[in-house]
Phi, psi and omega in degrees: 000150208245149167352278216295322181304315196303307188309308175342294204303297178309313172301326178295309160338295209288321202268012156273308152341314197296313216277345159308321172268032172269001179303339179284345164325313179290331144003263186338318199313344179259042154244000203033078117234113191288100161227048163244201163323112162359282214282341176309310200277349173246032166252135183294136164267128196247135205221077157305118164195167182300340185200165155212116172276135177247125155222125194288344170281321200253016178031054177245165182215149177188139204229147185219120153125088193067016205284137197233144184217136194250168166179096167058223199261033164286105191231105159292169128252097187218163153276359188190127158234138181221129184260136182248138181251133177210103154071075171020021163258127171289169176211336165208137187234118189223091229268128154218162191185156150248091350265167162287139201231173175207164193181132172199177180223123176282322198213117194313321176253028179239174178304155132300162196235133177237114171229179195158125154200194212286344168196153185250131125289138177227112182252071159345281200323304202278001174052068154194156235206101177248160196235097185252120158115036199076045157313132220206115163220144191210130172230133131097358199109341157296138190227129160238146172213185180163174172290317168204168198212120212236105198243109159243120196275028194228306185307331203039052134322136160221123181248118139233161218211161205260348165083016178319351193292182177302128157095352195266192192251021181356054179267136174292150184267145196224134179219136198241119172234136178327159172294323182293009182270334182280332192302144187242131164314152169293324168335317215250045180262156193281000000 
C-alpha cells in the first residue's frame, strides 16, 4: 500500500467517525439550526414526565420522572430534564438519566444515531454538546466511548477523554470501527 492509499483510508475513518457524531445535531433545534432529519425542525416538541416544574426567578424549567421529549425522529430519555431560561432563550439543557439516552436519523438514508451516558449537556452560547458519566455513541457499527465526550458543533470537534480528574469515572476512551470503515472504494487503488 503506497502512503497516500493509507491517508485516504485514515481520512475515510476520521470522516465516518466524523459523521457519528452527527447524533448530537438534533440538540441544536433550540438554536434553529436544522442539521437533522429536514422535516425535524418543523415538528412540535413534545415533553412527558412524571412532573414538571417552572420557576421563572431562578429562569429553570425542570420534568422529572420518565421523562421522555420527542421531536420528529429526535428521541431523550432521562429521569430528569432541565431547561435554564436567560431573556426567553433556553441556553442549557440538561439530561441525567442511569443513562440518559438520545436517538435520532441524521439522515433519511442512515442509521440511527444512538448515545447515552449518565448526564447530556446541551450549551447554546458555546455550540457544544457533552456527554458526561460513561459515555457511549454508536452509528452504523462505529462505536465511542469514554468518561466524557465533548461535541463542538459548529467546530465539528469531537474530543473524548478517560475522565482522570478526582471523582471521575476514568474509563478509558475506546473507539470501536467496523471492518467497513477499512474498506477502500475502488477509485482508490494503488
Amino acid at each position: 500500500h503506497t502512503s497516500s492509499a493509507m491517508l485516504r483510508r485514515v481520512m475515510k475513518i476520521s470522516r465516518q467517525l466524523g459523521s457519528t457524531m452527527h447524533w448530537l445535531c438534533p440538540l441544536v433545534v433550540w438554536s434553529g439550526v436544522a442539521l437533522a432529519l429536514p422535516t425535524d425542525r418543523d415538528q412540535p416538541i413534545r415533553i412527558s414526565a412524571d412532573s414538571a416544574i417552572r420557576d421563572e426567578q431562578a429562569g429553570e424549567t425542570r420534568y422529572e420522572g420518565n421523562v421522555v421529549l420527542t421531536q420528529g425522529s429526535l428521541r431523550i430519555t432521562a429521569e430528569q430534564l432541565t431547561l435554564e431560561h436567560q431573556d426567553e432563550r433556553t441556553d442549557l439543557i440538561v439530561a441525567t438519566g442511569n443513562p440518559a439516552t438520545l436517538e435520532q436519523t441524521p439522515e433519511t438514508d442512515k442509521q440511527p444515531v444512538r448515545a447515552e451516558a449518565g448526564q447530556i449537556e446541551y450549551r447554546r452560547n458555546e455550540d457544544s454538546i457533552t456527554l458526561i458519566e460513561s459515555a457511549r455513541i454508536e452509528q452504523d457499527g462505529a462505536v465511542v466511548m469514554g468518561a466524557v465526550i465533548d461535541y463542538q458543533i459548529s467546530a465539528q470537534r469531537v474530543t473524548a477523554s478517560s475522565g482522570d480528574t478526582a471523582g471521575g469515572d476514568n474509563r478509558r476512551v475506546e473507539m470501536i470501527i467496523p471492518p467497513n470503515a477499512m474498506e477502500r472504494p475502488e477509485s482508490e487503488s494503488d
